[in-house]
Each structure stands twice: as C-alpha cells, then as structure tokens.
Short mmCIF file of C-alpha atoms in Angstrom, two decimals:
data_model
loop_
_atom_site.label_atom_id
_atom_site.label_comp_id
_atom_site.label_asym_id
_atom_site.label_seq_id
_atom_site.Cartn_x
_atom_site.Cartn_y
_atom_site.Cartn_z
CA GLU A 2 9.76 -19.73 38.35
CA THR A 3 12.83 -19.91 36.12
CA GLY A 4 12.56 -19.01 32.47
CA VAL A 5 13.93 -20.81 29.43
CA THR A 6 17.70 -21.19 29.59
CA GLN A 7 20.14 -22.18 26.87
CA SER A 8 23.77 -23.19 26.83
CA PRO A 9 26.30 -22.31 25.73
CA THR A 10 25.69 -18.63 24.96
CA HIS A 11 28.34 -18.49 22.24
CA LEU A 12 30.19 -21.15 20.29
CA ILE A 13 32.79 -21.18 17.53
CA LYS A 14 33.21 -24.30 15.41
CA THR A 15 34.85 -25.18 12.10
CA ARG A 16 33.26 -26.67 9.03
CA GLY A 17 32.60 -30.40 9.29
CA GLN A 18 32.46 -30.44 13.08
CA GLN A 19 29.46 -31.40 15.16
CA VAL A 20 27.73 -29.31 17.80
CA THR A 21 25.20 -29.90 20.59
CA LEU A 22 23.11 -27.05 21.95
CA ARG A 23 21.05 -27.38 25.11
CA CYS A 24 17.80 -25.91 26.33
CA SER A 25 16.01 -26.10 29.66
CA SER A 26 12.31 -25.43 29.40
CA GLN A 27 10.37 -23.16 31.65
CA SER A 28 9.04 -25.07 34.64
CA GLY A 29 6.01 -27.21 33.76
CA HIS A 30 6.37 -26.79 30.01
CA ASN A 31 6.23 -30.03 28.01
CA THR A 32 6.68 -28.60 24.51
CA VAL A 33 9.94 -27.30 23.07
CA SER A 34 10.56 -25.79 19.65
CA TRP A 35 13.89 -24.90 18.07
CA TYR A 36 14.47 -22.05 15.64
CA GLN A 37 17.41 -20.81 13.61
CA GLN A 38 17.75 -17.04 13.20
CA ALA A 39 20.26 -15.85 10.64
CA LEU A 40 21.54 -12.31 10.94
CA GLY A 41 18.90 -9.79 9.91
CA GLN A 42 16.22 -12.44 9.39
CA GLY A 43 13.26 -13.80 11.27
CA PRO A 44 13.57 -17.11 13.11
CA GLN A 45 13.00 -20.27 11.04
CA PHE A 46 11.33 -23.30 12.59
CA ILE A 47 13.61 -26.35 12.85
CA PHE A 48 11.52 -28.85 14.82
CA GLN A 49 9.34 -29.30 17.85
CA TYR A 50 9.26 -31.88 20.62
CA TYR A 51 6.26 -32.77 22.73
CA ARG A 52 6.66 -35.20 25.61
CA GLU A 53 9.90 -36.58 24.18
CA GLU A 54 8.55 -37.18 20.67
CA GLU A 55 9.24 -35.10 17.57
CA ASN A 56 6.05 -33.28 16.66
CA GLY A 57 6.80 -31.58 13.39
CA ARG A 58 9.84 -30.50 11.45
CA GLY A 59 10.70 -27.54 9.26
CA ASN A 60 12.72 -27.48 6.06
CA PHE A 61 16.06 -28.51 7.56
CA PRO A 62 18.26 -31.43 6.48
CA PRO A 63 18.60 -34.60 8.58
CA ARG A 64 21.96 -33.47 9.95
CA PHE A 65 19.84 -31.29 12.26
CA SER A 66 18.51 -33.61 14.93
CA GLY A 67 17.12 -33.27 18.40
CA LEU A 68 16.12 -34.92 21.63
CA GLN A 69 13.79 -34.15 24.47
CA PHE A 70 14.42 -35.70 27.87
CA PRO A 71 11.94 -36.85 30.55
CA ASN A 72 12.44 -33.56 32.40
CA TYR A 73 11.50 -31.81 29.11
CA SER A 74 14.91 -30.28 28.57
CA SER A 75 16.09 -30.57 25.01
CA GLU A 76 19.12 -30.79 22.76
CA LEU A 77 19.73 -29.69 19.21
CA ASN A 78 22.51 -31.53 17.39
CA VAL A 79 24.00 -30.41 14.13
CA ASN A 80 26.42 -32.68 12.25
CA ALA A 81 28.81 -31.79 9.44
CA LEU A 82 28.60 -28.07 10.13
CA GLU A 83 28.50 -25.70 7.17
CA LEU A 84 29.31 -22.00 7.05
CA ASP A 85 25.61 -21.20 6.55
CA ASP A 86 24.80 -22.81 9.89
CA SER A 87 26.19 -19.68 11.55
CA ALA A 88 23.18 -18.17 13.29
CA LEU A 89 21.42 -17.56 16.58
CA TYR A 90 19.67 -20.74 17.71
CA LEU A 91 16.61 -20.17 19.83
CA CYS A 92 14.57 -22.63 21.77
CA ALA A 93 11.08 -21.86 22.95
CA SER A 94 8.92 -23.72 25.41
CA SER A 95 5.19 -23.70 25.96
CA LEU A 96 2.84 -25.19 28.51
CA SER A 97 1.18 -27.45 25.96
CA LEU A 98 0.38 -27.80 22.30
CA ALA A 99 -2.72 -25.63 22.61
CA ALA A 100 -2.73 -22.69 20.23
CA GLN A 101 -3.44 -20.12 22.91
CA GLU A 102 -0.32 -21.04 24.83
CA THR A 103 2.45 -18.52 24.41
CA GLN A 104 5.88 -19.72 23.44
CA TYR A 105 8.59 -18.39 25.74
CA PHE A 106 11.94 -17.99 24.07
CA GLY A 107 15.34 -18.56 25.63
CA PRO A 108 18.25 -16.15 25.22
CA GLY A 109 19.71 -18.16 22.35
CA THR A 110 23.04 -19.70 21.44
CA ARG A 111 25.07 -17.80 18.90
CA LEU A 112 26.99 -20.25 16.69
CA LEU A 113 29.78 -19.18 14.39
CA VAL A 114 31.11 -21.70 11.88
CA LEU A 115 34.50 -20.89 10.36
CA GLU B 4 3.92 -22.67 1.33
CA LEU B 5 3.04 -20.13 4.00
CA LYS B 6 4.81 -16.79 3.53
CA VAL B 7 4.70 -13.92 5.99
CA GLU B 8 5.56 -10.40 4.86
CA GLN B 9 6.03 -7.37 7.03
CA ASN B 10 6.13 -3.78 5.95
CA PRO B 11 7.86 -1.55 6.39
CA LEU B 12 11.07 -3.38 7.30
CA PHE B 13 12.67 -0.25 8.71
CA LEU B 14 10.97 2.67 10.40
CA SER B 15 12.41 5.74 11.99
CA MET B 16 9.92 7.92 13.80
CA GLN B 17 9.87 10.70 16.33
CA GLU B 18 8.66 10.40 19.86
CA GLY B 19 5.02 11.26 20.26
CA LYS B 20 4.01 10.19 16.76
CA ASN B 21 1.62 7.40 15.76
CA TYR B 22 2.23 4.72 13.17
CA THR B 23 0.81 1.43 11.93
CA ILE B 24 2.88 -1.50 10.71
CA TYR B 25 1.52 -4.36 8.67
CA CYS B 26 1.86 -8.12 8.51
CA ASN B 27 0.43 -10.06 5.56
CA TYR B 28 0.40 -13.81 5.20
CA SER B 29 -0.30 -16.03 2.25
CA THR B 30 -2.47 -18.93 3.45
CA THR B 31 -5.34 -19.35 5.83
CA SER B 32 -4.49 -19.20 9.50
CA ASP B 33 -6.40 -18.11 12.58
CA ARG B 34 -3.36 -17.69 14.77
CA LEU B 35 -0.96 -14.79 14.64
CA TYR B 36 1.67 -13.69 17.11
CA TRP B 37 3.68 -10.52 17.61
CA TYR B 38 7.13 -10.57 19.20
CA ARG B 39 9.67 -7.93 20.12
CA GLN B 40 13.42 -8.42 19.94
CA ASP B 41 16.01 -6.04 21.36
CA PRO B 42 19.52 -6.08 19.83
CA GLY B 43 21.43 -9.19 20.89
CA LYS B 44 18.48 -10.46 22.90
CA SER B 45 15.83 -13.11 22.55
CA LEU B 46 12.20 -12.75 21.55
CA GLU B 47 9.59 -11.37 23.91
CA SER B 48 5.97 -12.26 23.32
CA LEU B 49 3.72 -9.22 22.84
CA PHE B 50 0.39 -10.48 21.56
CA VAL B 51 -1.37 -13.72 20.67
CA LEU B 52 -4.29 -13.22 18.26
CA LEU B 53 -6.48 -16.29 17.86
CA SER B 54 -9.56 -15.27 15.91
CA ASN B 55 -10.84 -12.99 13.20
CA GLY B 56 -11.40 -9.50 14.56
CA ALA B 57 -9.20 -10.07 17.61
CA VAL B 58 -7.81 -6.86 19.05
CA LYS B 59 -5.36 -6.65 21.91
CA GLN B 60 -3.73 -3.66 23.54
CA GLU B 61 -0.79 -3.30 25.86
CA GLY B 62 0.46 0.14 26.69
CA ARG B 63 1.18 2.08 23.52
CA LEU B 64 0.81 -0.95 21.25
CA MET B 65 -2.40 -2.35 19.80
CA ALA B 66 -2.59 -5.38 17.53
CA SER B 67 -5.48 -6.61 15.41
CA LEU B 68 -6.17 -9.54 13.13
CA ASP B 69 -8.29 -9.78 9.99
CA THR B 70 -8.18 -13.41 8.89
CA LYS B 71 -10.26 -12.77 5.77
CA ALA B 72 -7.72 -10.23 4.51
CA ARG B 73 -4.86 -12.31 5.98
CA LEU B 74 -3.62 -9.15 7.61
CA SER B 75 -2.53 -8.07 11.05
CA THR B 76 -1.67 -4.56 12.11
CA LEU B 77 0.41 -3.30 14.99
CA HIS B 78 -0.47 0.28 15.85
CA ILE B 79 1.93 2.44 17.82
CA THR B 80 0.47 5.36 19.73
CA ALA B 81 2.59 8.29 20.93
CA ALA B 82 5.86 6.46 20.43
CA VAL B 83 8.58 6.62 23.06
CA HIS B 84 12.28 5.77 22.76
CA ASP B 85 11.85 2.56 24.76
CA LEU B 86 9.80 1.10 21.90
CA SER B 87 12.91 1.00 19.70
CA ALA B 88 13.39 -2.68 18.81
CA THR B 89 12.69 -5.17 16.03
CA TYR B 90 9.11 -6.39 15.82
CA PHE B 91 8.25 -9.75 14.32
CA CYS B 92 4.91 -11.17 13.39
CA ALA B 93 4.56 -14.93 13.12
CA VAL B 94 1.80 -17.13 11.81
CA ASP B 95 1.03 -20.68 12.87
CA ARG B 96 1.44 -23.18 10.05
CA GLY B 97 -1.58 -24.95 11.40
CA GLN B 98 -0.17 -28.46 11.50
CA GLY B 99 -2.33 -30.00 14.18
CA GLY B 100 -2.58 -28.08 17.39
CA SER B 101 1.06 -27.25 17.75
CA GLU B 102 2.72 -23.94 17.26
CA LYS B 103 5.02 -24.17 14.27
CA LEU B 104 5.52 -20.55 13.57
CA VAL B 105 6.52 -18.92 10.31
CA PHE B 106 8.07 -15.53 11.00
CA GLY B 107 8.27 -12.40 8.93
CA LYS B 108 11.65 -10.72 8.42
CA GLY B 109 10.95 -8.24 11.17
CA MET B 110 10.47 -4.48 11.30
CA LYS B 111 13.29 -2.51 12.86
CA LEU B 112 11.84 0.47 14.68
CA THR B 113 13.90 3.43 15.82
CA VAL B 114 12.16 6.07 17.89
CA ASN B 115 14.11 9.32 18.01
CA PRO B 116 13.81 11.77 20.91
#
C-alpha cells in the first residue's frame, strides 16, 4: 500500500506567477485536505475535497483553488503568487469523512516565492 | 473562531525524565488529534481522541482529553532522544463530519542525552 505522495518536492516561483501542486492519496482514500504550513507555525487548513466536490474551505482567498479527480488525486492551484505564500504545502488523505478516520499526511511541497 | 494553544512551545529535557505538555482550545469539540513532525518532514499521526475522558498510550507517550475543560495533555514518560521532534495538537472545527483541523503552533521538544 503506497502512502500519500506529493509533487514537486520543492519549487521556486516569482511574485505574480501561478503554481500547481499535486497530491496522490493513499490507496482507497476518497477525502483529501490541503494545508499551508508557514515556517515555525502549525498547518492551516486551506480546503477539503470529498469525492471530487469541495467540502469546506478555510480562510484563504479565492486565488487558492483546487480539484479532485476521479482517482481521488488532487491539485492545489495558487494564482497571483505573493511573498507570503512561501510555505510548506501539505496534503492529507483519509478513508472517509468519519471523525475516527486518521488523516495521513504527504511529505509536502516546499514553495518559495521571490 | 476556534483557537488552539499549546504550552510550552519549547521544551528541553534530559533523557529519563517525565513531562506533561498541554493543549487548550477555545470552543466545544469532541475530537482532538496529536501529530509529530521531525525537521523537514511531514506530520505523523500519534493519537486520535474522540470523546471526553479518552486516554491513549503508545510507548512512552500518553494522551488524554477533557472536553469539559477543553484540554488535552500529552505525557512523556522516561524521555529518550528519539522523541525529539515538534508535537502538534489539532482540533476538529466540527463542520459536519469532516476533519477540518485547527492546529496549535506546535511544541518543539529536545531530549538531551
């Protein structure tokens, strides 16, 4: 059973550019959540997808958008990048929406915006 | 707005010692999670606590939840160097049945030989 994978591992962009980050869920998991972790902080919830539909969103502007595909892999897109978008982006998958299901986190994509 | 506070944020302790770290949260929730993060790595799930009075133990770590006090503790017994990491607690915002976690800032633990 493969775990959660993310690509790329590192990325450097400049202000105003757009970026797409990718996440492959753990096998059989239909729920994916995305988090932003700034240096020295805890992760902050961006949004969640369940069976290809957005199922909740945190306090992030609309330039943060996402998709979930039929195979439950997911993308996070960020438009008009700002310096403060520099962070570790984590995706987490879980077997379902049930509260007792553990979220399994991927290794993250570290984004640097110059 | 749900806020999650951890204390202490930094802890340096010697091997063999015991210590308890705390996680307080501001609004009602029955679901609390503890994660570990090693430098430059992702988050590893440690405990899922789903009801008042829940207690879970794994190795030298034991976590408990008091939903009335909105408090969770993570107790470290006879610390070893391998426990050095950052520990996060996270609380479910409770929007439907989905996990939309609000994390604390994390507690960086250093265990010295």
